XYZ file of C-alpha atoms in Angstrom:
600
model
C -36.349 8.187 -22.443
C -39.948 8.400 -23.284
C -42.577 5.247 -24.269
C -44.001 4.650 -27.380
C -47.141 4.888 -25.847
C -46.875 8.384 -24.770
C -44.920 9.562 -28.503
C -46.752 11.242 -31.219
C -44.168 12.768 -32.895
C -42.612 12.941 -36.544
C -38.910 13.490 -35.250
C -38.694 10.125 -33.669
C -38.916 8.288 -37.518
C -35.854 8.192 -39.193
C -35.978 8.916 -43.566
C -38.499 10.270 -45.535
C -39.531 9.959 -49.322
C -36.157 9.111 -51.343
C -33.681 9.106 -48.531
C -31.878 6.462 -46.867
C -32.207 5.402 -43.330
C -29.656 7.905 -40.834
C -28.224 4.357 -38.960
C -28.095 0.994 -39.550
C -29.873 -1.614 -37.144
C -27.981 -4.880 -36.277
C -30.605 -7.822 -36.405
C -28.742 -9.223 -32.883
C -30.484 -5.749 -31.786
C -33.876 -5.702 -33.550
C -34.521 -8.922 -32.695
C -33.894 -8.284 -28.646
C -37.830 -7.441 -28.026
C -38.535 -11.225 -28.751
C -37.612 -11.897 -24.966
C -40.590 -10.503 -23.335
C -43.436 -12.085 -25.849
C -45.874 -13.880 -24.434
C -44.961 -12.737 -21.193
C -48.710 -11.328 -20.397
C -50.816 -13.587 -18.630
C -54.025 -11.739 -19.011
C -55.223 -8.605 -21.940
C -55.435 -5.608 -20.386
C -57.008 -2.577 -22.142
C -54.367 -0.914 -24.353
C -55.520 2.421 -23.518
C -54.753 3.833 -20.091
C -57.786 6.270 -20.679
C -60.082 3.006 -21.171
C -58.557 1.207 -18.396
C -59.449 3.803 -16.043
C -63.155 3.975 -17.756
C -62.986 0.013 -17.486
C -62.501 -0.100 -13.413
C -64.944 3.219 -13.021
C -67.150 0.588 -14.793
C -66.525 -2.223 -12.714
C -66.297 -0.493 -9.060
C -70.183 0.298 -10.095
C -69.797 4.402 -9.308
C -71.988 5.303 -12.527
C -72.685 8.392 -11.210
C -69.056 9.942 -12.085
C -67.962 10.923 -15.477
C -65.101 8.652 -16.963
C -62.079 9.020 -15.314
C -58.589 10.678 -16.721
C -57.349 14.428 -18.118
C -59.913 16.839 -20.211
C -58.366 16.053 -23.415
C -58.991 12.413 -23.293
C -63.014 13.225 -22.470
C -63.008 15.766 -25.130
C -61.547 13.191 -27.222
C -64.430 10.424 -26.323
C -66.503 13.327 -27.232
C -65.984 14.821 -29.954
C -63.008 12.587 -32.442
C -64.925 11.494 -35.227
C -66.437 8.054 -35.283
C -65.051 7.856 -31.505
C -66.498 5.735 -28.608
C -69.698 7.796 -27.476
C -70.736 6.728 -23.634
C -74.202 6.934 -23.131
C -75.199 7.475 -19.574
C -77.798 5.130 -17.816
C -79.458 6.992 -15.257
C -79.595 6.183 -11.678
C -83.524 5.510 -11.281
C -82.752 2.765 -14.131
C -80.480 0.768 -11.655
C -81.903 1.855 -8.694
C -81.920 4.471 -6.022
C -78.947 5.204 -5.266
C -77.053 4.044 -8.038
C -75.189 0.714 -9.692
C -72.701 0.595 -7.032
C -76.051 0.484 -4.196
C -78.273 -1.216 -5.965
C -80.704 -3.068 -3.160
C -82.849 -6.178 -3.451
C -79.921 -8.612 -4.274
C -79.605 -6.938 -7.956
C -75.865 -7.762 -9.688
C -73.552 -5.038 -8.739
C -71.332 -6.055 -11.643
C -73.739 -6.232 -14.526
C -74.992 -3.082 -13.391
C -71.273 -1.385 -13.624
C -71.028 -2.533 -16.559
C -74.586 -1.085 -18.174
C -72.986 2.200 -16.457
C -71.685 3.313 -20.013
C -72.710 1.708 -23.440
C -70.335 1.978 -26.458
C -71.972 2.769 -29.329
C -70.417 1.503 -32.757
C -67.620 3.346 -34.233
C -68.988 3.165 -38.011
C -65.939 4.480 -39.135
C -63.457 2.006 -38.105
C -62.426 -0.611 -40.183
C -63.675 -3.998 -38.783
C -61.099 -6.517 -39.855
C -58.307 -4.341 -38.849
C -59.898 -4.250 -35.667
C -61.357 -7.368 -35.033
C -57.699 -8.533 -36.489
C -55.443 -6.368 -33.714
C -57.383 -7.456 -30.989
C -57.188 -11.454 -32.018
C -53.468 -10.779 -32.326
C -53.322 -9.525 -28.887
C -54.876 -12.527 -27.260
C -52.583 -14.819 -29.087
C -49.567 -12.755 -28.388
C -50.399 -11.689 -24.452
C -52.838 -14.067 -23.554
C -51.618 -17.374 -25.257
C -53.897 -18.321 -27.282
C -53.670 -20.399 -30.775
C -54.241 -19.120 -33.911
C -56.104 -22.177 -35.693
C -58.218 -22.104 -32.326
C -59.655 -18.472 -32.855
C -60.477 -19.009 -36.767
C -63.696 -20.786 -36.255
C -66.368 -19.767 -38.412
C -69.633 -20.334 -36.763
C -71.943 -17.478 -36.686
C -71.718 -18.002 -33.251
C -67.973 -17.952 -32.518
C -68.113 -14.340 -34.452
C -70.947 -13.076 -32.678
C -68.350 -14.187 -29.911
C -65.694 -12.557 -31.161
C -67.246 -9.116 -32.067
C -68.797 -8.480 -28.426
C -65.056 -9.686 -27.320
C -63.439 -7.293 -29.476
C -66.069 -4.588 -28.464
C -64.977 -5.010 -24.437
C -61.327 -4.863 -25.905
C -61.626 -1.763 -27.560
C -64.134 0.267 -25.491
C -66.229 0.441 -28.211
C -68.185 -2.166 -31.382
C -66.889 -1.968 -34.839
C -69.759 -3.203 -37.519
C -70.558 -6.576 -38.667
C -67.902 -8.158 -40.586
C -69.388 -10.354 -43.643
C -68.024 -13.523 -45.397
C -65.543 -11.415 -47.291
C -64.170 -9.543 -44.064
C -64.321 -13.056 -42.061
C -61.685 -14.519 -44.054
C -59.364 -11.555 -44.452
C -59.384 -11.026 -40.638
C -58.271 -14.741 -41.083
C -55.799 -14.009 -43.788
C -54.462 -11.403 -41.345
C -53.899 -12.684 -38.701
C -51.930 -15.733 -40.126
C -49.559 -13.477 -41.948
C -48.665 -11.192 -38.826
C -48.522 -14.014 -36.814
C -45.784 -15.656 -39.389
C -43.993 -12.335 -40.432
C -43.768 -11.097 -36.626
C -39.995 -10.974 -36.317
C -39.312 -9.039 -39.991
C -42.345 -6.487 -39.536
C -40.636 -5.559 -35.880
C -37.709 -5.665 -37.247
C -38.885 -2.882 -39.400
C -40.586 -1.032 -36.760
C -37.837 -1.028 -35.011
C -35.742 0.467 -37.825
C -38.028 3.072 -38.478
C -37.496 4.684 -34.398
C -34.599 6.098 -32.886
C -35.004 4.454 -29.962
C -33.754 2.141 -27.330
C -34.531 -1.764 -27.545
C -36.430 -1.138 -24.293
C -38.908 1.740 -24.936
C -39.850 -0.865 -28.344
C -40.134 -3.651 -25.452
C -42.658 -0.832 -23.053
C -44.741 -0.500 -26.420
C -48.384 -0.694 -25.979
C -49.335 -4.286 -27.285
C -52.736 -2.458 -29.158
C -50.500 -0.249 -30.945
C -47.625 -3.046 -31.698
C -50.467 -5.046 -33.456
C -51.895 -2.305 -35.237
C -48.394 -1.733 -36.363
C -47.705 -4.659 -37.044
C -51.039 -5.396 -39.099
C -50.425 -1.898 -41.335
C -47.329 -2.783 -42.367
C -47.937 -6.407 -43.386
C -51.396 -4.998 -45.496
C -48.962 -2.548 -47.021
C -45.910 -4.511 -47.885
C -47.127 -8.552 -47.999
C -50.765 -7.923 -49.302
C -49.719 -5.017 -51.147
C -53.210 -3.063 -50.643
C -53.538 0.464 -51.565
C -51.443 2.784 -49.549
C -53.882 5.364 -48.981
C -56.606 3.221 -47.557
C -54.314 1.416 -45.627
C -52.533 4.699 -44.102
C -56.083 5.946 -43.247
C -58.057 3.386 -41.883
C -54.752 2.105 -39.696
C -54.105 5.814 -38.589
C -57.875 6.112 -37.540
C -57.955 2.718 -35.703
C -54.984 4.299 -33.718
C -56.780 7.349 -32.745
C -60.206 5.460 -31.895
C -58.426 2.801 -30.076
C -55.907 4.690 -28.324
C -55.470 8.501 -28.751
C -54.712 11.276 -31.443
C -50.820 10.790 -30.676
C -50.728 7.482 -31.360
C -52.599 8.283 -34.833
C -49.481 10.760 -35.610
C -47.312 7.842 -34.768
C -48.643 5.301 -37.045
C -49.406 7.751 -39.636
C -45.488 9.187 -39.606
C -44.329 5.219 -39.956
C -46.100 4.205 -42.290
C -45.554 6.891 -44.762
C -41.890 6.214 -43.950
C -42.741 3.136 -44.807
C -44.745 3.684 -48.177
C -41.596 6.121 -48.773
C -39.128 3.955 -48.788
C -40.955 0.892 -50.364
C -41.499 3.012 -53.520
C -37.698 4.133 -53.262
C -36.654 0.713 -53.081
C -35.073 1.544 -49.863
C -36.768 -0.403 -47.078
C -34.156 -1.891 -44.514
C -32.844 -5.316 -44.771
C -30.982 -6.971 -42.799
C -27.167 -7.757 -44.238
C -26.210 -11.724 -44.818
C -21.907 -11.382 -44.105
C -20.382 -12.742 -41.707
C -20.183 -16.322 -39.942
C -23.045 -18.791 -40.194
C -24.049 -17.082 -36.615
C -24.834 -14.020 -38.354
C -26.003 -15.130 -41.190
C -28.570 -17.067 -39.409
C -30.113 -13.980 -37.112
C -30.066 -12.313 -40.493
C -32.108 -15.068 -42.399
C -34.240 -15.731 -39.171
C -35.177 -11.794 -39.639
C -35.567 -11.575 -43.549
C -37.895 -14.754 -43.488
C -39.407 -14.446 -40.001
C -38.323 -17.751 -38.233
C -36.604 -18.569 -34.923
C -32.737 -17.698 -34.858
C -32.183 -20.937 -32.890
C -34.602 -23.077 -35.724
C -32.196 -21.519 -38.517
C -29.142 -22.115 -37.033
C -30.134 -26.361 -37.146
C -31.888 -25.815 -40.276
C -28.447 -24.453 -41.922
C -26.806 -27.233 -40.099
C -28.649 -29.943 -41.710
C -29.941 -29.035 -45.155
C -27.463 -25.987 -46.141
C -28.376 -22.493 -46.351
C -30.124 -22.621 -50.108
C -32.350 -25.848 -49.060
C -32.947 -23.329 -45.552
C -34.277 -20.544 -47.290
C -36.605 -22.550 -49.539
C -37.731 -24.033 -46.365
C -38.754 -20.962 -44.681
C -39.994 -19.541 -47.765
C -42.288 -22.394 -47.995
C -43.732 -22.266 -44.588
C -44.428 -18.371 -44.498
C -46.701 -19.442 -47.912
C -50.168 -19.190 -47.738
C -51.023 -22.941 -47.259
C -52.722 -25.755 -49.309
C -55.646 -28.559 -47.794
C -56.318 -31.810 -48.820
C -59.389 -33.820 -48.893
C -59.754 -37.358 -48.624
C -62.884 -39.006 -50.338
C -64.353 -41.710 -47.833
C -64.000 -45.155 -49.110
C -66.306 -46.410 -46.587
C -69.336 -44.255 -47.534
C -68.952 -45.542 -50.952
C -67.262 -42.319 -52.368
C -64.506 -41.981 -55.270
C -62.378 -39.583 -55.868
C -64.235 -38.544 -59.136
C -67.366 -38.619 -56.983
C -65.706 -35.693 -54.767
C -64.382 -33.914 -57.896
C -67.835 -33.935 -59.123
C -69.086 -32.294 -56.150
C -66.532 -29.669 -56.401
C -67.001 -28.405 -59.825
C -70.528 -28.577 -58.544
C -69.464 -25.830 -55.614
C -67.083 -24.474 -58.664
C -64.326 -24.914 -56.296
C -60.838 -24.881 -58.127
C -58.417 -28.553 -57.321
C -56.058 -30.658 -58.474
C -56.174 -34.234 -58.295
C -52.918 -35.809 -55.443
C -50.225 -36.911 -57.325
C -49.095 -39.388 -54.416
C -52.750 -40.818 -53.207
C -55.224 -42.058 -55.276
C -58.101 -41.123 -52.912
C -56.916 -37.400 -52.085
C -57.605 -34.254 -53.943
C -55.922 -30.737 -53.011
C -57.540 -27.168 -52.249
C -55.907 -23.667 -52.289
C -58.857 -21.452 -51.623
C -62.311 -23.011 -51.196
C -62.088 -24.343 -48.124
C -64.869 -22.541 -46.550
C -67.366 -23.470 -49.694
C -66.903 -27.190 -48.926
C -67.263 -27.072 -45.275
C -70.799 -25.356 -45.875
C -71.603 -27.659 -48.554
C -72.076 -30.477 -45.547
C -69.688 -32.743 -47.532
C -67.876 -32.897 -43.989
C -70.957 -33.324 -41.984
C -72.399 -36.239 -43.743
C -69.030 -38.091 -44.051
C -68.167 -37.797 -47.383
C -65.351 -36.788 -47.218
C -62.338 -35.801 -44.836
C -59.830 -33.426 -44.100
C -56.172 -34.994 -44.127
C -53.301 -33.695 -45.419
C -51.107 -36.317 -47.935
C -48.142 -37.276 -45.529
C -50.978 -38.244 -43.217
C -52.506 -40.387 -45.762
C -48.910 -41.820 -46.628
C -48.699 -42.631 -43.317
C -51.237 -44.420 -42.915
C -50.039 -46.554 -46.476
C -47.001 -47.288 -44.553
C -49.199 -49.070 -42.393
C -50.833 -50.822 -44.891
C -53.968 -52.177 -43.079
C -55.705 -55.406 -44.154
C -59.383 -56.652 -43.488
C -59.502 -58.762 -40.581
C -56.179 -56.817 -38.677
C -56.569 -55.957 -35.337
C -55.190 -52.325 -35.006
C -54.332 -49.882 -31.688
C -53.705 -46.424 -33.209
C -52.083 -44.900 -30.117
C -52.047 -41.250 -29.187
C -54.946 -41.001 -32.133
C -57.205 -37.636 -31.478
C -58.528 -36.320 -32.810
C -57.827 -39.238 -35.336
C -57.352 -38.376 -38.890
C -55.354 -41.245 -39.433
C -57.342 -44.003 -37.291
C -60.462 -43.225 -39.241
C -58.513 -43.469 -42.562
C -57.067 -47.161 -41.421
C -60.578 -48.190 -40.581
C -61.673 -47.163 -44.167
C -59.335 -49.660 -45.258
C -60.741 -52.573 -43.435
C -64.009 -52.927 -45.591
C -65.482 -53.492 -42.557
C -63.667 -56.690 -41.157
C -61.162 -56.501 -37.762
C -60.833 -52.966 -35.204
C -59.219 -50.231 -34.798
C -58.405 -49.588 -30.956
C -57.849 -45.620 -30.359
C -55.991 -44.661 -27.445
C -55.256 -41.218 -25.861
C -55.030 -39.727 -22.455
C -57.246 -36.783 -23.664
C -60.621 -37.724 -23.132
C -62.591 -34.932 -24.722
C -60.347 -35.177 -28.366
C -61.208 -39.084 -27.800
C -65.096 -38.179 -28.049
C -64.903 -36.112 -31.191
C -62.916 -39.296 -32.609
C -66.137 -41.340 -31.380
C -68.406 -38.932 -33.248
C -66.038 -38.508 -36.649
C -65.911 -42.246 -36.877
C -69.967 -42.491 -37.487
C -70.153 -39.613 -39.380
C -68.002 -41.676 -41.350
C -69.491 -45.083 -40.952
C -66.866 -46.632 -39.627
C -68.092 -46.475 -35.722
C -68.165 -50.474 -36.234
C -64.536 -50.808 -36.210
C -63.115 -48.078 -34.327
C -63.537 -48.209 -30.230
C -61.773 -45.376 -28.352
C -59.512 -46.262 -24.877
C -59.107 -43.410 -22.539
C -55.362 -44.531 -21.448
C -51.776 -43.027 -21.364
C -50.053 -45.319 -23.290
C -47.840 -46.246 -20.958
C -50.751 -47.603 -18.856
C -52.849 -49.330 -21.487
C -49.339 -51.097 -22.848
C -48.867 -53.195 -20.144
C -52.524 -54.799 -19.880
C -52.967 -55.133 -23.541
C -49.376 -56.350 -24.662
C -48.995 -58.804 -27.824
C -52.944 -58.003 -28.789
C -52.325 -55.823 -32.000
C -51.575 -57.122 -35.473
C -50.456 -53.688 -36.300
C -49.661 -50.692 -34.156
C -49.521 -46.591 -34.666
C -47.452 -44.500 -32.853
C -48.342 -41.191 -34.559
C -46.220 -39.582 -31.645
C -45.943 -35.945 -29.950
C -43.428 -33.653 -31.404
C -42.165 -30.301 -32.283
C -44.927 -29.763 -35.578
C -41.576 -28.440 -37.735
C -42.903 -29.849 -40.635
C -46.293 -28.054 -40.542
C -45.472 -24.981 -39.874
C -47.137 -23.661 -42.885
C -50.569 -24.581 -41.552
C -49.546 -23.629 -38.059
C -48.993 -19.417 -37.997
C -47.838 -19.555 -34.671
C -46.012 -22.732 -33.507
C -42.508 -21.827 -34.829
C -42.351 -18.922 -31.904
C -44.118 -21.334 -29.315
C -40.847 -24.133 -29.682
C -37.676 -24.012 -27.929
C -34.663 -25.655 -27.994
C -35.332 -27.415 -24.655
C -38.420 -28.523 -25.674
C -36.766 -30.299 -28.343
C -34.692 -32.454 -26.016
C -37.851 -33.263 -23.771
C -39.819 -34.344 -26.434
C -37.224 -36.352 -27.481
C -37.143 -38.390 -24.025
C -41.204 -38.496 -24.031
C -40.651 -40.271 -28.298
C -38.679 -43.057 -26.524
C -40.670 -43.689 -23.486
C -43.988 -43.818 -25.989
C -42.195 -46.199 -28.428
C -41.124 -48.602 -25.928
C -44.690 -49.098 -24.778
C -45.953 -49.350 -28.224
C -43.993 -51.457 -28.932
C -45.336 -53.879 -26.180
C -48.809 -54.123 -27.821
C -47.138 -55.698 -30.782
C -47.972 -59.608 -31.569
C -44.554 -61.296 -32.967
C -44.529 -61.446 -36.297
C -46.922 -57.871 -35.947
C -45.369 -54.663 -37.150
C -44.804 -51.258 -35.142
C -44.855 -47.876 -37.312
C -43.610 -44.764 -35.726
C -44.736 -41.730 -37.406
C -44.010 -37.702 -36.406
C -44.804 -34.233 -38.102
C -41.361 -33.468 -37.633
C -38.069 -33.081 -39.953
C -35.871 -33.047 -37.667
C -33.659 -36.105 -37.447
C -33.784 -36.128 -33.535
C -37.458 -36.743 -33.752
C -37.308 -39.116 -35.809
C -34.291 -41.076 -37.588
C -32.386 -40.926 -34.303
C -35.195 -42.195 -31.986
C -35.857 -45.136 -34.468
C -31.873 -45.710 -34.212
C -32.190 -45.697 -30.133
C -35.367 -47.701 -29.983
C -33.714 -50.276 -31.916
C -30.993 -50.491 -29.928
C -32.724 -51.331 -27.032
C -35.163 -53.529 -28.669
C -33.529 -56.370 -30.822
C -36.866 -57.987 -31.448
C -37.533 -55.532 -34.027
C -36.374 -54.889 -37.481
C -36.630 -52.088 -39.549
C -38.042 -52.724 -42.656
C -37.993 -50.480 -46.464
C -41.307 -48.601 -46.633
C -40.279 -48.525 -50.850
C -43.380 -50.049 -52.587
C -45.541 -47.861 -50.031
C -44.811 -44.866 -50.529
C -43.049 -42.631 -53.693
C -39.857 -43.466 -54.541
C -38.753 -39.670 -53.017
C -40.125 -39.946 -50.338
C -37.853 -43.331 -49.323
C -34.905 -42.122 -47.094
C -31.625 -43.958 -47.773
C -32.243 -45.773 -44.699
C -35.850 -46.414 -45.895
C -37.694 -44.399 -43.911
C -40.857 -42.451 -45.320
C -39.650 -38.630 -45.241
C -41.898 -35.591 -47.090
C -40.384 -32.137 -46.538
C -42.464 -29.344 -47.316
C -40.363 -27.524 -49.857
C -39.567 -30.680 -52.016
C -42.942 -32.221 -52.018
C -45.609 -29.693 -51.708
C -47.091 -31.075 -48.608
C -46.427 -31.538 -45.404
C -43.105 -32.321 -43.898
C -43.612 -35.666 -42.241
C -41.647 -38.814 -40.986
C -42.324 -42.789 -40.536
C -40.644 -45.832 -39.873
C -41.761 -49.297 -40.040
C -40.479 -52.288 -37.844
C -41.586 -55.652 -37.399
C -41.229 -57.785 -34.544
C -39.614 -61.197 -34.887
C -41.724 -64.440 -35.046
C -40.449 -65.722 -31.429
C -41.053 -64.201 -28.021
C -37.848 -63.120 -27.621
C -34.559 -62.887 -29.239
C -31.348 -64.110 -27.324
C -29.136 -61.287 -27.262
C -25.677 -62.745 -28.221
């Protein structure tokens, strides 16, 4: 059977405007192309017409046209708002041409000046700048939060990046296009597994031609459908500026292919007919059919119904596929209130809502990008931390004069928080093993102006526990784990966890907490914080750590924290869908007054 890649025609979608889908789609099925994602170790061009125009390019023979079939050059030539290659003649690189090139000239650069791509004026820039970040973090592993800077200079980045992608530049994207590429890319990230399931129910096909699809024309699938059914943006610009991308990027028949599913799409959507996947059966199937309908993990699910139910499940997953929310904490140690940092932000007429848990915290839903310009970050006014963190570090409860080792704290959100809490008076010791997250800790704590207090150790805990044992009043274990609890703010982390992952991070939790718990003076207390919500992260490892270590007692974190948010063990638990922040987890534990307690 034939590729996607090489299919341009209508009779391979199934219904049309009114009608019902010709065969139903099992989600065991549609959910098969997961296996070979991230599988790519490097992004290739998407078009085998640019890849061959890519290595004419790069074996420096610029006196050849482009490589491939007359239809493809016709197509470079004359498609509308197409790549245009503008030849660089031969006494401009040399006699002889780019690939002899004499007085020790770069071969390379000059295969590359071989053909320029002009802009494609006509192509819509998010959509492409959008596709092509989606195909780095889907073939070539990179992280979503990662590629969202917003520097001028990161975008300038980005478009040249997106230009060598493509074979050809798109034009500037402004503030307004920045933040819907963004926007974009989040949401396709998030709803990956229900937009292929739909894909996939719109193609009579087998699992493995979907698998042999092009990655280009996956994403620009992928990114039409969510603009059509999650944004809900006008059909007809979607349909034609998707459908155009297609034929740019790739070729006319893969135009006629996106143009056929979407309409299917649109079709269907106003027919109320759009295929969904069917919640019968045993909690198996229910949970591949829930993991497709809200776009999570089958294997996450499955524990998720497990431990909460399947109505606390869904309200889960419905929370973490929502567009999140940010917090800002106003810095006590620069001298500012919280009604100092609301003034500012009426001042940027940024909309908030004063933190119902934290008297220093105020929340964001859009605005986020004002306030970083405003320089409100830069000159340490305030800082970005979302609530659990700050409850955290409450459970702590720092007091002036405490000596403090915050360990694993990069980039340190919470450290710089405690030290805000000292007035000045005692230390906060920051260890971590990565030395380059340890020097932006360094520089956030005198933006701040807390650089006094806070020293950074470049240890692995496990090292720096046994020569500085019984020095720390109070220690922080804010320790690795899966991120379950954040995976609003983190697009792409629920498809980067595993089930095995789980178990090793469990083993790496105990070894950490037994040599925190060696810095602790007797009498000191040891809190163990995660991201997490799963019980394996966190109740259970506080259950095996005490096990082994009868010098310590758990104590209730009630009084610290809302009465909620108190487990009935007394732990400090926040789950997203209940509170409205982040899901996190902490435990606090003193050590006994003696050295040691005789185990009876």
């Amino acid at each position: 059977m034939a590729s996607l890649g090489t299919l341009g025609s209508m009779a391979h979608l199934v219904g049309a405007s009114g009608s019902s889908l010709t065969r139903s789609v099992s989600t065991s099925e549609a959910s098969q192309h997961e296996r070979k994602l991230l599988g790519m170790q490097r992004i290739t061009c998407s078009s085998r017409n640019y890849g061959r125009e890519r290595e004419q390019r790069q074996s420096g023979n610029s006196s050849e046209r482009p490589q491939g079939n007359a239809r493809d050059v016709r197509r470079i030539k004359q498609a509308p708002g197409a790549t245009k290659w503008t030849r660089i003649e031969d006494r401009e690189l040399g006699e002889g041409g780019a690939g002899r090139r004499g007085n020790g000239g770069d071969e390379r650069r000059d295969a590359r000046r071989a053909f320029i791509p002009r802009t494609a004026t006509n192509i819509s820039s998010h959509r492409a700048v959008a596709v092509v970040r989606l195909m780095r973090i889907e073939e070539g592993g990179a992280f979503v939060d990662v590629l969202s800077g917003e520097g001028d200079s990161s975008w300038a980045d980005e478009m040249a990046y997106v230009g060598r992608t493509l074979g050809f530049r798109v034009p500037e994207l402004d503030l307004r296009g920045r933040r819907l590429v963004t926007d974009v890319v989040a949401g396709v990230v998030r709803w990956k597994r229900y937009l292929d399931f739909l894909i996939f129910s719109f193609f009579k096909l087998d699992v493995r031609d979907y698998d042999r699809m092009e990655p280009l024309l996956r994403q620009i699938l992928r990114v039409g459908l969510y603009e059509l059914i999650k944004l809900e943006m006008p059909p007809h610009a979607v349909l034609n500026e998707t459908v155009q991308l297609a034929k740019v990027a790739l070729r006319a028949g893969a135009g006629n292919l996106v143009n056929g599913l979407l309409r299917a799409v649109v079709s269907h959507q106003d027919a109320g007919t759009l295929p969904v996947p069917v919640l019968e059966g045993d909690q198996r199937s229910r949970a591949r059919a829930l993991a497709t309908i809200h776009s999570h993990p089958v294997w996450m699910v499955r524990m998720w119904l497990t431990q909460f139910g399947e109505e606390e499940t869904v309200r889960l997953m419905e929370c973490n596929n929502q567009r999140p929310t940010f917090s800002l904490r106003a810095n006590s140690a620069r001298g500012v209130s919280r009604q100092d940092l609301i003034a500012e932000l009426d001042k940027l007429e940024v909309s908030h809502m004063e933190s119902p848990y934290l008297p220093d915290f105020v929340r964001l839903s859009i605005g986020m990008q004002d306030v970083l310009r405003s320089g409100l970050l830069q000159n340490g006014s305030i800082a970005v931390q979302d609530e659990s963190a700050g409850l955290v570090v409450s459970v702590v409860d720092a007091q002036p004069g405490d000596t403090i080792i915050d360990c694993c704290a990069a980039p340190g959100g919470k450290a710089l928080n405690l030290a805000s809490r000292l007035n000045g008076q005692g230390k906060i010791v920051a260890v971590d093993v990565n030395e380059g997250r340890l020097r932006i800790l360094t520089e956030a704590a005198e933006q701040q102006g807390v650089g006094d207090v806070v020293s950074s150790c470049h240890y692995d805990l496990r090292d720096y526990a046994a020569k500085a044992a019984g020095t720390a009043d109070r220690v922080l274990l804010d320790a690795p784990c899966s991120g379950l609890g954040v995976l609003s703010k983190r697009a792409d982390l629920r498809w980067r966890r595993s089930p095995e992952e789980m178990t090793q991070l469990a083993e790496l939790q105990d070894s950490l907490l037994d040599a925190a718990a060696l810095l602790v003076k007797p009498g000191g207390v040891l809190v163990y914080s995660t991201c997490s919500i799963e019980a394996n992260e966190n109740s259970e490892r506080v259950a095996a750590f005490l096990s082994r270590n009868r010098e310590f007692t758990a104590e209730n974190v009630e009084g610290f924290v809302p009465p909620s948010m108190v487990s009935a063990e007394g732990f400090f638990v926040s789950f997203p869908h209940r509170h409205g922040i982040d899901g996190a987890f902490a435990a606090r534990m003193r050590r006994s007054c003696e050295d040691a307690v005789q185990i009876q």
